[in-house]
XYZ file of C-alpha atoms in Angstrom:
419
model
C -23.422 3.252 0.810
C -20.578 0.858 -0.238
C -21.351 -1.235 -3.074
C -19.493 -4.384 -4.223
C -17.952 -4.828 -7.306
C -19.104 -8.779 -7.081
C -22.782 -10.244 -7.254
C -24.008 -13.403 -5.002
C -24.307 -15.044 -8.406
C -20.616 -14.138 -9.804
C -19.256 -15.027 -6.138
C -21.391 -18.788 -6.249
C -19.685 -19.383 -9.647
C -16.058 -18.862 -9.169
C -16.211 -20.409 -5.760
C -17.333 -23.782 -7.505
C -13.568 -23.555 -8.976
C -11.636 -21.344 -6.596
C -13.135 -22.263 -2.832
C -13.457 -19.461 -0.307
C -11.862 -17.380 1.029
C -10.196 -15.555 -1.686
C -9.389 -12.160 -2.255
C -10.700 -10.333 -5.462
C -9.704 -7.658 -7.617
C -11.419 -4.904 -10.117
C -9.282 -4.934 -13.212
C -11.430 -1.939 -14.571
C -11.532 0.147 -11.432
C -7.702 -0.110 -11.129
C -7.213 1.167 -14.412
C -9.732 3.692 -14.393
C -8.105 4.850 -11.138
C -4.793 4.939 -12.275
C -5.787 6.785 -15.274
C -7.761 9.512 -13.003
C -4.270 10.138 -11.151
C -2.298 10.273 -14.427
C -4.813 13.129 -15.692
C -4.756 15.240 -11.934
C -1.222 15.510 -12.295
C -0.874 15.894 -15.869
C 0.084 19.698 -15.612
C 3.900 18.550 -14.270
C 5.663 16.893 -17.269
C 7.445 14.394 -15.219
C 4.788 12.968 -13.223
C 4.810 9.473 -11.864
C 3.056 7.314 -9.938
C 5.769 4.546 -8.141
C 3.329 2.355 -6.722
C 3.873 0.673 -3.172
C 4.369 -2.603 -3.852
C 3.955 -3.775 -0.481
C 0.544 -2.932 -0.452
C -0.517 -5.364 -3.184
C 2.699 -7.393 -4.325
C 1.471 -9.170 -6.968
C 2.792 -9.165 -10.913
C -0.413 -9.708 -12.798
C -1.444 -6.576 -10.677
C 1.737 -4.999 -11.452
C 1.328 -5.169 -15.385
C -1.607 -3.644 -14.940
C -0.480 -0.783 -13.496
C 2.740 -1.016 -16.034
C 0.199 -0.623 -18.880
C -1.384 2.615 -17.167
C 1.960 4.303 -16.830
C 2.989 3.443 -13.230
C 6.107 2.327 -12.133
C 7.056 0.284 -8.216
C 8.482 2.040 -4.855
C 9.873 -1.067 -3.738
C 10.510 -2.093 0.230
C 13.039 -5.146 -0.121
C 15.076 -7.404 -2.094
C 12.084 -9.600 -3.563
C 10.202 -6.442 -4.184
C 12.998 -5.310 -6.139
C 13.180 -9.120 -7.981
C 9.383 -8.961 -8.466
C 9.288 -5.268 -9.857
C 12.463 -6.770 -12.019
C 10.656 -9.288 -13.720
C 7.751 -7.790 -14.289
C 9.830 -5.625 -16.426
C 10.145 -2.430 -14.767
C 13.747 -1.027 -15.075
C 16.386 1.881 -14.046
C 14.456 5.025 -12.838
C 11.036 3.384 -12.966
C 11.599 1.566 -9.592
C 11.922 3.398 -6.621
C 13.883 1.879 -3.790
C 12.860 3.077 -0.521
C 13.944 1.320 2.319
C 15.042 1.165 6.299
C 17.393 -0.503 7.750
C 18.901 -1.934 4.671
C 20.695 -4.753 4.165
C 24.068 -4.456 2.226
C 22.826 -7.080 -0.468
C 19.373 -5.144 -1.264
C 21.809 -1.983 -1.938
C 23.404 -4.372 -4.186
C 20.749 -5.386 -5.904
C 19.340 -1.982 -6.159
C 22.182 -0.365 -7.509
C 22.830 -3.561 -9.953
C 19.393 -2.487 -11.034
C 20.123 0.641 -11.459
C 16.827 1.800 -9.359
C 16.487 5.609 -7.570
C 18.125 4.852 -4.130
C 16.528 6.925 -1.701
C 18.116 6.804 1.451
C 16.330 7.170 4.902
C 18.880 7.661 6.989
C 22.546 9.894 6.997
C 24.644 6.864 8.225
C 23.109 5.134 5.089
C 25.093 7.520 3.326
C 28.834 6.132 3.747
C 27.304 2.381 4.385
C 25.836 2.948 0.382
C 29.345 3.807 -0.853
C 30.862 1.142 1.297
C 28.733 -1.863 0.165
C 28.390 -0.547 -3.572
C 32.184 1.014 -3.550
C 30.335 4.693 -5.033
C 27.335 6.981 -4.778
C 24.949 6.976 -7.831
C 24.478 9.772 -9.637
C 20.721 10.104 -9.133
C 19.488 9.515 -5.476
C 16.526 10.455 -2.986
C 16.405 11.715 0.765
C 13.549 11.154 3.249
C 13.068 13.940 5.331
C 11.511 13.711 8.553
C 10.639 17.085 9.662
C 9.676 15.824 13.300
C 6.649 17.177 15.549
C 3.307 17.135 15.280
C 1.769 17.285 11.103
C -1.184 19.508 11.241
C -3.346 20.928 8.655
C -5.371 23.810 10.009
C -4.344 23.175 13.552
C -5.882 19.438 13.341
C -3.314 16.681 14.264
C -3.210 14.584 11.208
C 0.202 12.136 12.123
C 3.534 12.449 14.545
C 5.883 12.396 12.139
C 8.531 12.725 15.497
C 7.569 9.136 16.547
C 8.287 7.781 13.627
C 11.530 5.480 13.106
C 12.196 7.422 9.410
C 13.858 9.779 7.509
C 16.773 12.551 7.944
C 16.132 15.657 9.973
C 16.281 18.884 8.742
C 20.121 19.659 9.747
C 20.969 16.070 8.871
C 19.159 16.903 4.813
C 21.510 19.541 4.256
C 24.725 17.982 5.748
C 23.590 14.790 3.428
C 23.192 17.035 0.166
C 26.523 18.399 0.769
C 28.004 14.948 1.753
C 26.654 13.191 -1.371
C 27.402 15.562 -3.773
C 31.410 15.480 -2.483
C 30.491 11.598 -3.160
C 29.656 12.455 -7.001
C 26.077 12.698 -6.841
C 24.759 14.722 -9.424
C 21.086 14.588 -9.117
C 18.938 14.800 -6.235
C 15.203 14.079 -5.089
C 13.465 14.578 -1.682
C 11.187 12.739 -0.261
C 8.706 12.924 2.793
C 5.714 10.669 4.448
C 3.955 12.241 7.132
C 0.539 11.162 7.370
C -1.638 8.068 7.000
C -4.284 7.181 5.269
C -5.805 10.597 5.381
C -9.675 11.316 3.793
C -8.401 15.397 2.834
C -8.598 16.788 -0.003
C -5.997 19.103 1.761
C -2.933 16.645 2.838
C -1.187 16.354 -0.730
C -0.813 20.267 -0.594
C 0.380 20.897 2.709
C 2.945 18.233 2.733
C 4.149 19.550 -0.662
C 3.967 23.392 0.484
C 6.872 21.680 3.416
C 8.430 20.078 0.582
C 8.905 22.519 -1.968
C 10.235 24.897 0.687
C 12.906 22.582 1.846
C 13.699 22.046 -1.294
C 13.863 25.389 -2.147
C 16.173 25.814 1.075
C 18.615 23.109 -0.270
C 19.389 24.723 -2.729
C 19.905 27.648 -1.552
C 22.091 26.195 0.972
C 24.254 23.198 -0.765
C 22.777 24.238 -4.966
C 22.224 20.262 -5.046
C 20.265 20.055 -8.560
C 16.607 19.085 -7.111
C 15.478 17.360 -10.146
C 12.164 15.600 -8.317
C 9.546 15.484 -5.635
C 8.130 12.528 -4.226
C 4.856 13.104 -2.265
C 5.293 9.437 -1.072
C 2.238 7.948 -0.212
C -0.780 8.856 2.788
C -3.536 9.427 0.239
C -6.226 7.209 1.822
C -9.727 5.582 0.953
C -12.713 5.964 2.837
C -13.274 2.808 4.903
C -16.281 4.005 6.458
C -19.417 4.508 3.790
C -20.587 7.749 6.384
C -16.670 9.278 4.872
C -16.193 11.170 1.651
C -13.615 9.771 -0.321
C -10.979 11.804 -1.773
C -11.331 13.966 -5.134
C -8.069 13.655 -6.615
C -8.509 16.346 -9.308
C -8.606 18.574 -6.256
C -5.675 17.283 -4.800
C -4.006 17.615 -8.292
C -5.194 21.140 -8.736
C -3.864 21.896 -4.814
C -0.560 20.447 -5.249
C -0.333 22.558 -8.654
C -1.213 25.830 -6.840
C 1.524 25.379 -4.523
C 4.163 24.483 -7.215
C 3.618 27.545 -8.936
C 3.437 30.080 -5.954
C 7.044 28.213 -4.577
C 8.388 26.113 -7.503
C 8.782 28.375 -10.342
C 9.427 31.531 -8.417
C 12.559 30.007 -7.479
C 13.884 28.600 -10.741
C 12.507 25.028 -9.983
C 9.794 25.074 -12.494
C 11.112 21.443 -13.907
C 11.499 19.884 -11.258
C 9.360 16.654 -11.643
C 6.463 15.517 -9.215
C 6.585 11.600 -8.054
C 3.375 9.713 -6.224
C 3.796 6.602 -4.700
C 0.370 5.304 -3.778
C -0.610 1.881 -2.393
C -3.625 1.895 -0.875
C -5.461 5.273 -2.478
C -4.683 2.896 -5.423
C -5.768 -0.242 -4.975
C -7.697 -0.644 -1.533
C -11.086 -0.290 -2.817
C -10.842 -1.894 -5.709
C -10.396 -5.210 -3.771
C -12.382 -7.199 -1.640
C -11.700 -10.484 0.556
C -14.870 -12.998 -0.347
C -15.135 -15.671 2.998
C -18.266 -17.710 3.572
C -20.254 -18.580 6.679
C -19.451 -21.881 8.485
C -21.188 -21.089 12.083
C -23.042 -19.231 14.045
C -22.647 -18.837 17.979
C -25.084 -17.960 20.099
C -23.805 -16.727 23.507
C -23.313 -13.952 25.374
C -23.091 -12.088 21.776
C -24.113 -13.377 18.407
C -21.118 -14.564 16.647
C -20.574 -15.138 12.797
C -17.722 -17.219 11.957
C -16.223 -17.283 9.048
C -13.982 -19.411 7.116
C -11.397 -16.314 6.508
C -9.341 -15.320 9.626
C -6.693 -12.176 10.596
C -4.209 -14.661 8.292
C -5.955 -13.411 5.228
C -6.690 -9.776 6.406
C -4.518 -8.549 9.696
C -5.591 -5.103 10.238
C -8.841 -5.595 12.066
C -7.176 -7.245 14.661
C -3.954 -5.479 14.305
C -5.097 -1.883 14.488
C -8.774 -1.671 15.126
C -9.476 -1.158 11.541
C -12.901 -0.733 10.289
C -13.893 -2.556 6.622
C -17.219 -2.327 5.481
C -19.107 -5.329 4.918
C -21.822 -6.921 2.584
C -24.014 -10.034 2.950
C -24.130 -10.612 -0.938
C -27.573 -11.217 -1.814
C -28.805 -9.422 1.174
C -27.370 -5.728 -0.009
C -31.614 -4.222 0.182
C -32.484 -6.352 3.518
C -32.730 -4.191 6.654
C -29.004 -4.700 8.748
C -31.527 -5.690 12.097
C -29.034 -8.098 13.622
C -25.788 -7.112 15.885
C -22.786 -9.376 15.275
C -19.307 -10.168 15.975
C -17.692 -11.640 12.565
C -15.085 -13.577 13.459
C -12.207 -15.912 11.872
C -11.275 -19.280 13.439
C -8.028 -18.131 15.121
C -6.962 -19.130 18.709
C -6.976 -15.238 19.419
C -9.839 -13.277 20.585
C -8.813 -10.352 18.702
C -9.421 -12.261 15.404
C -12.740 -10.320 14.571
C -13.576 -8.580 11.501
C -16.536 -6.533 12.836
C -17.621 -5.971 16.331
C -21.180 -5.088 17.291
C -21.773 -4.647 13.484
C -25.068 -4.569 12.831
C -25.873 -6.585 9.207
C -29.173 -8.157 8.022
C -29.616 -11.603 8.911
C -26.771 -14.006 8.045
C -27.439 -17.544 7.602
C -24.657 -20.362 7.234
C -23.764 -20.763 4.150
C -23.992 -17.046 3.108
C -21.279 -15.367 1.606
C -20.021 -12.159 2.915
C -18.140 -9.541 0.875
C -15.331 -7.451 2.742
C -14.748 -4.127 1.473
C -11.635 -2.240 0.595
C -8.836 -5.015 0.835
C -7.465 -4.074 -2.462
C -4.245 -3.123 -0.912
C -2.530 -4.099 2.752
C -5.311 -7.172 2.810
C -3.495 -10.375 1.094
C 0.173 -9.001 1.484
C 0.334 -8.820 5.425
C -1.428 -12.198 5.861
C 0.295 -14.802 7.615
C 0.621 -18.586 8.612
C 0.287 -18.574 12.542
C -2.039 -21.153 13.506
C -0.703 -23.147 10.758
C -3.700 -21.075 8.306
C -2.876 -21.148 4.910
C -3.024 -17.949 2.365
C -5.826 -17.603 -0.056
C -5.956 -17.040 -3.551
C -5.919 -13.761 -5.477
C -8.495 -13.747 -8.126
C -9.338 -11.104 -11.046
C -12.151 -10.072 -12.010
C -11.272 -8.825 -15.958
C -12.544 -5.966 -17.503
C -14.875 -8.166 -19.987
C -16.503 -9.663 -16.983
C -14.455 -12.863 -16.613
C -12.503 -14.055 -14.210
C -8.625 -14.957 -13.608
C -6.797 -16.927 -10.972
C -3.794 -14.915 -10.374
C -1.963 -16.882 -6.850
C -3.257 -20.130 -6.173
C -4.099 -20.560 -2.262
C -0.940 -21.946 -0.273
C -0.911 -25.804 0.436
C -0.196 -27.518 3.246
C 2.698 -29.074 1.193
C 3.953 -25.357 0.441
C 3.589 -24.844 4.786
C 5.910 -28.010 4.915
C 7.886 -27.056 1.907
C 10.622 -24.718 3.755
C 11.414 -27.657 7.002
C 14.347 -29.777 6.442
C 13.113 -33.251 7.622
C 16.247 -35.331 6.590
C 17.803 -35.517 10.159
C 14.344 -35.819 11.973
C 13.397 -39.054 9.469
C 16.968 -40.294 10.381
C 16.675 -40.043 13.906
């Protein structure tokens, strides 16, 4: 059973200062999580975690995860700004990108981030817009096919828009290192969101044997691994969540039987985790305005798909509490929707939840990460706040909810008025 991290009591308190909806954050389950992924990896010396930034782009989150050791895989320009200021430099920012624009190149290698490159064209359009090819830089492999572990599809890593192919790797190793690279990493994302203990290790079994291969066939210095990301979190309560000593221990196994063998023993293992690191340690807090009784009961809420998309956009399941009502029986079916002029704005469907009365507050689970940063403005909705809930118990505002003043703030109106 999923349990919030908030009480009715804690939730009635900040929402005297900080109105609903807003989305929360665990201060001490973020660390404690980071720290549990430091220690499963601790057996490779040059471990690091490069957290996705688009998953939770937000710098009081960011120190946080500073302080535990982490540093940012960053998607764009103001990722690269935000990871900037927060004062993560050089080689602990990550800059993994697609279809790049010349300037974020130019900021990245003004940065003097790891560059890895998703595509072989990206390869002479680097060198073009920054006039050279850093020293240090990353591939993205995209093996194509189906991704299986133990004949169970897991992802289609050959529908997806990323990465070099195999022939197109080696070609790029020996390409970049005419170019003056001297150091190389390799990188590969082939799954989502998976709940196995068994994902990490395959994918790096397919990674340490390319790597193994490119050297072999180019002797580009492989001086790091990055598992990317595709750790998930168990939305459902009936799924076990992932142990990751075990996936730690798994990925070790495999480094030692391929790795060392083949005189790659120090080569260095890099994470980069959004979700598995921050999903369930958030959770979006909305209160009831209405209920609708028609040909379905409907809740409505005054959160919509604006402050967490992937309901709507995928299907996505989040768990959710009635806080206060966590030990009543869940004897009622509902819809819970948002107040959007699309029928696909629902958070649950057929959900069935104890009795919810207006007024109530309802806790939804596992938003830590992808929940705030995809929302949007369509309907002319405004984003919430982020709020922290601190390790001593209290609490933090840490992004004020948008205005309508900050929806206005980006029209020129000079000409209209004139007019």
């Amino acid at each position: 059973m999923k349990k919030p991290f908030v009480t009715k009591e804690l939730i009635e308190k900040i929402s005297q200062e900080i109105p609903t909806p807003f989305h929360i954050y665990d201060e001490k389950g973020i660390r404690e999580n980071a720290r549990a992924l430091l220690k499963a990896f601790s057996w490779n010396k040059g471990f690091k975690e490069y957290f996705a930034v688009k998953a939770t782009p937000n710098p009081f989150i960011l120190k946080i995860l500073q302080e535990e050791g982490c540093g940012t895989d960053c998607s764009s320009y103001t990722e690269l700004l935000m990871s900037d200021a927060c004062g993560f430099h050089g080689h602990d920012i990550m800059f993994s990108s697609n279809v790049t624009p010349a300037q974020d190149f130019k900021l990245a290698d003004k940065l003097g981030v790891i560059i890895n490159l998703d595509d072989f064209t990206h390869i002479d359009f680097l060198e073009k817009t920054i006039g050279h090819i850093p020293e240090t830089i990353c591939c993205r492999y995209n093996p194509g096919g189906l991704f299986k572990i133990e004949n169970q599809i897991m992802d289609t890593p050959g529908e997806a828009k990323y990465g070099f192919t195999h022939d197109q790797l080696i070609e790029g190793y020996k390409l970049l290192m005419k170019k003056g690279a001297k150091n190389f990493g390799l990188h590969a994302f082939l799954a989502s969101n998976t709940v196995a203990n068994e994902y990490y290790p395959v994918l790096a079994k397919t990674l340490f044997e390319t790597a193994v291969e490119i050297k072999e066939k180019t002797g580009a210095n492989i001086k790091f691994i990055n598992l990317s990301g595709g750790v998930g979190v168990n939305y459902r309560p009936e799924q076990a969540p992932n142990d990751i000593a075990v996936i730690g221990e798994g990925v070790r196994k495999v480094f030692e039987e391929i790795m060392i063998p083949n005189g790659l023993g120090d080569c260095a293992i890099f994470t980069e985790l959004g979700r598995y690191m921050l999903a369930p340690y958030g959770h979006l807090i909305a209160k009831v305005l209405h209920e609708k009784h028609t040909h379905k009961e409907y809740i409505g809420l005054d959160a919509c798909a604006c402050n967490l998309m992937r309901p709507a956009m995928y299907g996505a399941y989040h768990h959710i509490t009635v806080l206060g009502k966590e030990n009543e029986p869940c004897d009622h079916k509902y819809d819970v929707t948002g107040g959007l002029c699309e029928n696909n704005d629902k958070f649950a469907i057929d959900r069935m939840l104890p009795k919810i009365d207006i007024g109530d507050y309802i806790c939804i689970h596992d938003t830590g990460a992808h929940g705030f940063a995809m929302g949007y403005n369509y309907n002319g909705k405004l984003r919430s706040a982020e709020v922290l809930l601190k390790e001593d118990g209290t609490y933090q505002l840490i992004r004020r909810a948008e205005t309508p003043k900050d929806y206005f703030a980006t029209f020129d109106f000079t000409d209209f008025f004139e007019k």
